[in-house]
PDB file of C-alpha atoms in Angstrom:
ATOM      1  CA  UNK A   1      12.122  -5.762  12.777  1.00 50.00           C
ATOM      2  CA  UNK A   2      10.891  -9.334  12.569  1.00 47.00           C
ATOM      3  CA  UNK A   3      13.072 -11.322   9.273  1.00 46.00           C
ATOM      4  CA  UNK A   4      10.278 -13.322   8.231  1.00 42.00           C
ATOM      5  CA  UNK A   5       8.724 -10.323   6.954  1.00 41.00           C
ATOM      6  CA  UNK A   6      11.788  -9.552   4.395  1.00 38.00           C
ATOM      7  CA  UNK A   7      11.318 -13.359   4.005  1.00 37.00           C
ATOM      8  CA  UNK A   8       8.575 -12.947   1.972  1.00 37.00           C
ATOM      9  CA  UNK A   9      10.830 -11.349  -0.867  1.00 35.00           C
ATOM     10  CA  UNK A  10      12.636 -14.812  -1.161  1.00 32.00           C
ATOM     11  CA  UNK A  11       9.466 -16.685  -2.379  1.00 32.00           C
ATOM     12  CA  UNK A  12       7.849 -14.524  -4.514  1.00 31.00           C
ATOM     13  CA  UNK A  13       5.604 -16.746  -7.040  1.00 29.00           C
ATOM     14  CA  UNK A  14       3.630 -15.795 -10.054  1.00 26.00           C
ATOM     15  CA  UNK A  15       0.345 -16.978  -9.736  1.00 28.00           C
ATOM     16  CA  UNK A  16      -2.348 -17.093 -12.195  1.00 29.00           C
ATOM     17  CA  UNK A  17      -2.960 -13.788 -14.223  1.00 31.00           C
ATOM     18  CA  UNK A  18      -5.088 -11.110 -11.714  1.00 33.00           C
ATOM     19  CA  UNK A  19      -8.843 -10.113 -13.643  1.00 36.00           C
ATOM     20  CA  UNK A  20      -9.078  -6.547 -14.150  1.00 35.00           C
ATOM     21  CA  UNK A  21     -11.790  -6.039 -12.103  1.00 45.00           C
ATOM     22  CA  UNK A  22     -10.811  -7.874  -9.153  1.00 71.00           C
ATOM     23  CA  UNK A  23      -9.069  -5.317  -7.706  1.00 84.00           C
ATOM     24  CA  UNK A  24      -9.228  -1.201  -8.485  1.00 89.00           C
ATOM     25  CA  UNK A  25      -6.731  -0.115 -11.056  1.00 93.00           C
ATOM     26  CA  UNK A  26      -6.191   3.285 -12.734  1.00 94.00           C
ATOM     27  CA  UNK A  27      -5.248   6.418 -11.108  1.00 96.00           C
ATOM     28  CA  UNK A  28      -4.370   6.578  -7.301  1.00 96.00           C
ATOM     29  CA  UNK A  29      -3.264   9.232  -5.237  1.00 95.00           C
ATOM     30  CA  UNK A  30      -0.556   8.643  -3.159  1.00 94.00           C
ATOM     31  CA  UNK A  31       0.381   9.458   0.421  1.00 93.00           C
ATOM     32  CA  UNK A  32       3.187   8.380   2.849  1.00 91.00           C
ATOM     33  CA  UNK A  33       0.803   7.932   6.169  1.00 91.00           C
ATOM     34  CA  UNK A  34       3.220   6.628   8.629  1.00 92.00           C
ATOM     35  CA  UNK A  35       6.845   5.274   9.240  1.00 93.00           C
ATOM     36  CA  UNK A  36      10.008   4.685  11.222  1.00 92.00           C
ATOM     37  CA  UNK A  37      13.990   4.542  11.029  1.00 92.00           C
ATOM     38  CA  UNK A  38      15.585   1.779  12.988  1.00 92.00           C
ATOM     39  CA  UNK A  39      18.780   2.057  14.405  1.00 93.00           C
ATOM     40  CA  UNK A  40      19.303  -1.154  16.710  1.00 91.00           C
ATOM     41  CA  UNK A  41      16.368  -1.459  19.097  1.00 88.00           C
ATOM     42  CA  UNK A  42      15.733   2.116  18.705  1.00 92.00           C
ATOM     43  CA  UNK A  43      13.039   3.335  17.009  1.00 92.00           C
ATOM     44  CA  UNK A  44      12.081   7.137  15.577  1.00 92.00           C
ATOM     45  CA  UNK A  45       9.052   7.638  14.006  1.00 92.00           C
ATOM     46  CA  UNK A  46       9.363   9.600  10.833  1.00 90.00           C
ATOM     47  CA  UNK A  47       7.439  12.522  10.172  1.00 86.00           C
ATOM     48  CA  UNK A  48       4.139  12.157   8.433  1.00 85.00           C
ATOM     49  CA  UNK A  49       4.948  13.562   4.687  1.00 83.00           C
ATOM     50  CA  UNK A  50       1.925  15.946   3.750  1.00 83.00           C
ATOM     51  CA  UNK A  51       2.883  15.728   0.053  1.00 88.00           C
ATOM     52  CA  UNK A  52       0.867  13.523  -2.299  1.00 91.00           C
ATOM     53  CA  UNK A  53       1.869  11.805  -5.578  1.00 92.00           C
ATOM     54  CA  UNK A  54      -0.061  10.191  -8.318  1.00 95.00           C
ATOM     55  CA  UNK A  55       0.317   6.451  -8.906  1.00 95.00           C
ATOM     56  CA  UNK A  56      -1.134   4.478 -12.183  1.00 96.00           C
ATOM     57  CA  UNK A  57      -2.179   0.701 -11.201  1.00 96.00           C
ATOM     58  CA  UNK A  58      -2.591  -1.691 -14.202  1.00 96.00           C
ATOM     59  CA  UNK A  59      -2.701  -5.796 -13.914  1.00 94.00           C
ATOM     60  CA  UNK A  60      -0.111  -7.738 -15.664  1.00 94.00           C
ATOM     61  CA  UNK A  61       0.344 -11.449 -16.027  1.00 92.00           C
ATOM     62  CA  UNK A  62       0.501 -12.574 -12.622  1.00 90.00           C
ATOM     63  CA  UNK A  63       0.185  -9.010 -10.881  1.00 94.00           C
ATOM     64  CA  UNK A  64       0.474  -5.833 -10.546  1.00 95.00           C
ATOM     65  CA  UNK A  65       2.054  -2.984 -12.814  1.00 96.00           C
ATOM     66  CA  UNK A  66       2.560   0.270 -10.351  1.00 95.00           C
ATOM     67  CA  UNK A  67       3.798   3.600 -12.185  1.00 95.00           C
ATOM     68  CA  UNK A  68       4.607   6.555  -9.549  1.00 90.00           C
ATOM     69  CA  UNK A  69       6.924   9.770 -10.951  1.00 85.00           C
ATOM     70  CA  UNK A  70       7.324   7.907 -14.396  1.00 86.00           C
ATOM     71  CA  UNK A  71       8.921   4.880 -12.776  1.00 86.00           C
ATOM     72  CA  UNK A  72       7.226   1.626 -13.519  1.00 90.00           C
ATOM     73  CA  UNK A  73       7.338  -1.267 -11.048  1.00 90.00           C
ATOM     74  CA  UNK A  74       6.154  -4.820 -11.345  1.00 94.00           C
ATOM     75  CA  UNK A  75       4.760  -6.506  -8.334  1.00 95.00           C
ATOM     76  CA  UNK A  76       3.629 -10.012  -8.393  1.00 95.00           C
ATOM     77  CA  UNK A  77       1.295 -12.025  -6.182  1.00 94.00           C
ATOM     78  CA  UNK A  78       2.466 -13.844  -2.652  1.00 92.00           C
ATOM     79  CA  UNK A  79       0.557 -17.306  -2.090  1.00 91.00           C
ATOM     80  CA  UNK A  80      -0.887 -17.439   0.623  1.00 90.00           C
ATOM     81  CA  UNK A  81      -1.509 -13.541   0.584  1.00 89.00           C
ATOM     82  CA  UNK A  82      -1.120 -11.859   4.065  1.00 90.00           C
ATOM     83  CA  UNK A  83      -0.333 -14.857   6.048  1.00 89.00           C
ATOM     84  CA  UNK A  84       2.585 -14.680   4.114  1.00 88.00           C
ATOM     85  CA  UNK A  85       4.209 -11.632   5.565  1.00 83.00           C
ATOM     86  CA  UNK A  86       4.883 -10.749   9.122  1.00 79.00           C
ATOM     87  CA  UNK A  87       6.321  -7.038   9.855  1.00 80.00           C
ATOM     88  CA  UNK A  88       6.482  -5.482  13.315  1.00 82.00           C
ATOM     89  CA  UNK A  89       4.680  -2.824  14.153  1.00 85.00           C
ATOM     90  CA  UNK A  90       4.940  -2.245  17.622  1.00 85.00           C
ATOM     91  CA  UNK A  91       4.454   0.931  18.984  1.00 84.00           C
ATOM     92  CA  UNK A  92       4.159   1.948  15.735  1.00 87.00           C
ATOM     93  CA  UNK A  93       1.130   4.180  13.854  1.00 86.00           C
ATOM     94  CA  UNK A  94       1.747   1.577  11.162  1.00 90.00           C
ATOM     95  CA  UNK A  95      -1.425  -0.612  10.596  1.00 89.00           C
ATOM     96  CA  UNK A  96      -1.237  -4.150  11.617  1.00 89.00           C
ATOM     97  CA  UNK A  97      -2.082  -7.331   9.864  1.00 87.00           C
ATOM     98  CA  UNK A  98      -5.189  -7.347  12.106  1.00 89.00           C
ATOM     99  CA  UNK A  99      -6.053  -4.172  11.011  1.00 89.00           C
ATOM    100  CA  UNK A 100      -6.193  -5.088   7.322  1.00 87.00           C
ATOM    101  CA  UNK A 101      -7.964  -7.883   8.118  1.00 89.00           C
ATOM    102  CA  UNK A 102     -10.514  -6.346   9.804  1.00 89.00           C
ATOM    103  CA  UNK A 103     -10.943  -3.270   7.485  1.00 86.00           C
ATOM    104  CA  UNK A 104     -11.330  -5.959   4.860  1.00 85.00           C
ATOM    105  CA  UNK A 105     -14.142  -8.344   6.783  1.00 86.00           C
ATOM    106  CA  UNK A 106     -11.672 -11.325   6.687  1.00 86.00           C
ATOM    107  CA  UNK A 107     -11.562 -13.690   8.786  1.00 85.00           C
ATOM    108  CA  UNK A 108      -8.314 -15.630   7.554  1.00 90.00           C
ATOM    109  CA  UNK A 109      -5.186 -13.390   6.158  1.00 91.00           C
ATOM    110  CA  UNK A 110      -4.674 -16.202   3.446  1.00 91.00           C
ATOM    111  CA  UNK A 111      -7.791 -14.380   1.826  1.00 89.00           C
ATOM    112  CA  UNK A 112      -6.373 -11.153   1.421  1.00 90.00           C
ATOM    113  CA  UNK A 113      -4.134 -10.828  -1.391  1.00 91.00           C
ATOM    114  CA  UNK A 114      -0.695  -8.963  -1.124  1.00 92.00           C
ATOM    115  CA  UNK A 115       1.596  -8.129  -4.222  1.00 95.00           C
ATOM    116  CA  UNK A 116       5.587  -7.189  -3.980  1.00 94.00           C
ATOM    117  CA  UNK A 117       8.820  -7.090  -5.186  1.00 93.00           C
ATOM    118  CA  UNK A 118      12.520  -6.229  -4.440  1.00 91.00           C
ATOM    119  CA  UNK A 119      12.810  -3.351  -6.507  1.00 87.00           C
ATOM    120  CA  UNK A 120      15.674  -0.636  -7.470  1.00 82.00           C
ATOM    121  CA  UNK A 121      13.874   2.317  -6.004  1.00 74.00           C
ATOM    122  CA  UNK A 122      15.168   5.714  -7.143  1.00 71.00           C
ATOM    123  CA  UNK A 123      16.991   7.787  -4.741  1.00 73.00           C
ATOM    124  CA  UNK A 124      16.825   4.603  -2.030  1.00 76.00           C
ATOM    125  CA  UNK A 125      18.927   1.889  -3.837  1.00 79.00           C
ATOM    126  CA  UNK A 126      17.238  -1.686  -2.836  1.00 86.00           C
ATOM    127  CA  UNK A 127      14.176  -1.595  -1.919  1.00 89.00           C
ATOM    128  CA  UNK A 128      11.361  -4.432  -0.727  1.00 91.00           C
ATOM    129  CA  UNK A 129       7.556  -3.064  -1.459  1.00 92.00           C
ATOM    130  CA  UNK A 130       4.622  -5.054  -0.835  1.00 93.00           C
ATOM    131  CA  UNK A 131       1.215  -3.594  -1.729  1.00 94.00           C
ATOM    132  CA  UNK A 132      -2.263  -4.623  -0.086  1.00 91.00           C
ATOM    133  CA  UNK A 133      -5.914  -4.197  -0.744  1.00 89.00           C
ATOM    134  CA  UNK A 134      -6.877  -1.360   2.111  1.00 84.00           C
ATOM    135  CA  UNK A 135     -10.902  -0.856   0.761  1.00 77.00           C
ATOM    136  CA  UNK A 136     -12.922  -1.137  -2.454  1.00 78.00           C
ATOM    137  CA  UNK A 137     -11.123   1.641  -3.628  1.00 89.00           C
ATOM    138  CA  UNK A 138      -7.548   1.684  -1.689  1.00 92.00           C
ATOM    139  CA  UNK A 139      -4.535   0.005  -0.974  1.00 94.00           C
ATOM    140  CA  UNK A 140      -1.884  -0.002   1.305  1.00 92.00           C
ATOM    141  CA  UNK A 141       1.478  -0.372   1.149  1.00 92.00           C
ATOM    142  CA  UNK A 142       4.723  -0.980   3.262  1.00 91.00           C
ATOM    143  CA  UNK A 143       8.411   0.188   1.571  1.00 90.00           C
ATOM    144  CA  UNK A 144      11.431  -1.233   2.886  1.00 90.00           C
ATOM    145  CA  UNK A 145      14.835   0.155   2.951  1.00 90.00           C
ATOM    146  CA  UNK A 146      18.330  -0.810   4.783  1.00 88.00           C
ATOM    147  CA  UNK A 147      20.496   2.530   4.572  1.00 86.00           C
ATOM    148  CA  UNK A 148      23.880   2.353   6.238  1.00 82.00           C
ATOM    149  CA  UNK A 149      23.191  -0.020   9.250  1.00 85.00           C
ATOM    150  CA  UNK A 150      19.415   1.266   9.053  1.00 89.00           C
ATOM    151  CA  UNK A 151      15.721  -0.043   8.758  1.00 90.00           C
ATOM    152  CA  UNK A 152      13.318   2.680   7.286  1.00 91.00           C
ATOM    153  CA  UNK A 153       9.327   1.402   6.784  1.00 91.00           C
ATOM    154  CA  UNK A 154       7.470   3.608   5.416  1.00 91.00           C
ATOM    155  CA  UNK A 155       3.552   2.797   4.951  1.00 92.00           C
ATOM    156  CA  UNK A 156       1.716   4.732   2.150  1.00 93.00           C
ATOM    157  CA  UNK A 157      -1.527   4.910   1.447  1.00 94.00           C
ATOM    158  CA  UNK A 158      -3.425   4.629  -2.112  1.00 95.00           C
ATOM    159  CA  UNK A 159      -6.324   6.271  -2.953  1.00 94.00           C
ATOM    160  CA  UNK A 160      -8.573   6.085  -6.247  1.00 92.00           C
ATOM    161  CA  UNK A 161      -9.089   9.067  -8.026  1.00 86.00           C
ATOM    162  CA  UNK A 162     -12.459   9.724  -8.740  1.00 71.00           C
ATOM    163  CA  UNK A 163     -12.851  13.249 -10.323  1.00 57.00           C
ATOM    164  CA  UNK A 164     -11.204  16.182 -10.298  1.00 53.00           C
ATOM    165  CA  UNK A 165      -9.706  17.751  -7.087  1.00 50.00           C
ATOM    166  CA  UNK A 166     -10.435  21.296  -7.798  1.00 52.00           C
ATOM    167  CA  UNK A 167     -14.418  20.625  -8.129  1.00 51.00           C
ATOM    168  CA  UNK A 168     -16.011  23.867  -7.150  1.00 54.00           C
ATOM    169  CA  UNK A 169     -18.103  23.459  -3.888  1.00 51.00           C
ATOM    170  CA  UNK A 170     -21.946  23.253  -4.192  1.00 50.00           C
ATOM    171  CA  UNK A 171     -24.209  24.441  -1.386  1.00 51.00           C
ATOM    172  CA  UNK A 172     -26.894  22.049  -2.710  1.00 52.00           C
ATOM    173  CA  UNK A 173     -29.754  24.330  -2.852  1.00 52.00           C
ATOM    174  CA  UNK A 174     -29.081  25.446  -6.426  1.00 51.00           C
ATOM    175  CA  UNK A 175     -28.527  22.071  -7.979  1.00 50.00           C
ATOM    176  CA  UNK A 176     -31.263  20.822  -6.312  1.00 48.00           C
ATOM    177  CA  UNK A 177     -33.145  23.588  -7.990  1.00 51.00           C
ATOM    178  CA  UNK A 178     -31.480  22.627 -11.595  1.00 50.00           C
ATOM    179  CA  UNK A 179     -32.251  19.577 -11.218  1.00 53.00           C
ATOM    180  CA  UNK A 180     -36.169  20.067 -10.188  1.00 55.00           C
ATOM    181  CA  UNK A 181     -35.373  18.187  -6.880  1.00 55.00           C
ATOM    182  CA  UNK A 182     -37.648  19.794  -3.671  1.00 54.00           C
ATOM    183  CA  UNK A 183     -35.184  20.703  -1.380  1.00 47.00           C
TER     184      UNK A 183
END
C-alpha cells in the first residue's frame, strides 16, 4: 500500500467551519462494501460484510462529527481535499480516486472534499479513517488498520436515511385511487 496515503494523517488542518447544508448530515446507514488484508505483497480480499449499522453525521468547527455504535469521532477537513490522499487499489473492488471523481462530475480532486482522522477505534486499536462525499446523499469511506505486521482497508459505504425501512409495499393502484390520480 502506497505511504503517501497514511501521509495524509500527518497534515491534517482545520479549515474554516463546514455549513450545514453543504454536505448531508443526520442519519446514515452504514455498510462495509469492500476490503483487503495485506500481508507483504499479498493481498486477500475480505469478505463483503452483509450487516449494516447506523451512523449520525453532524458538522463541527472545522468538520465532521461521526457517531456509529455510540462512539463519537471527530474528523476534520484535508486541504486540498482528494488530491491529498493517494491509496492503492489495485486489483481491488475498492473505488478509486477516479471513481469518486467521476461519480461526483469533478474534474480536479482538489474540489472534492475529504475529512479524517487517526482515531482509537474500538476493537482495532489505531486506526486512520478518511470519509468522502460519494453522492448528494452518500459518502464513502476508507478505514485503516496495521494488526500484527498487517494492512486491513476496509471501504464502507454511507447512506442517508430517508424513512422508515419497514414501509409496507404499495402496488400503486390504490393510492392512486386515494389520491384521485387516473391511473
Amino acid at each position: 500500500m502506497n505511504r503517501s496515503f497514511f501521509a495524509i494523517f500527518a497534515f491534517l488542518q482545520l479549515t474554516a467551519s463546514l455549513a450545514a447544508g453543504d454536505w448531508p448530515l443526520g442519519a446514515f446507514e452504514v455498510r462495509n462494501t469492500a476490503g483487503f488484508v495485506q500481508e507483504g505483497d499479498v493481498r486477500r480480499t475480505i469478505a463483503v460484510d452483509r450487516n449494516t449499522g447506523t451512523a449520525e453525521i453532524a458538522a463541527i468547527e472545522g468538520g465532521l462529527s461521526v457517531t456509529i455504535g455510540g462512539t463519537q469521532l471527530h474528523l476534520f477537513r484535508i486541504e486540498e481535499g482528494l488530491a491529498s490522499i493517494e491509496w492503492d487499489a489495485s486489483g481491488t473492488n475498492l473505488l478509486h480516486g477516479i471513481d469518486i471523481q467521476a461519480l461526483l462530475g469533478e474534474e480536479t480532486p482538489q474540489n472534492i472534499p475529504v475529512w479524517g482522522a487517526s482515531l482509537a477505534w474500538p476493537g482495532a486499536g489505531s486506526v486512520q479513517m478518511v470519509l468522502l462525499p460519494l453522492r448528494q446523499n452518500a459518502y464513502t469511506g476508507f478505514l485503516v488498520s496495521r494488526p500484527a505486521d498487517q494492512i486491513v482497508v476496509r471501504q464502507m459505504e454511507f447512506r442517508k436515511i430517508s424513512g422508515p425501512s419497514n414501509r409496507p409495499v404499495s402496488s400503486g393502484s390504490a393510492d392512486r385511487r386515494r389520491a384521485g390520480i387516473a391511473g
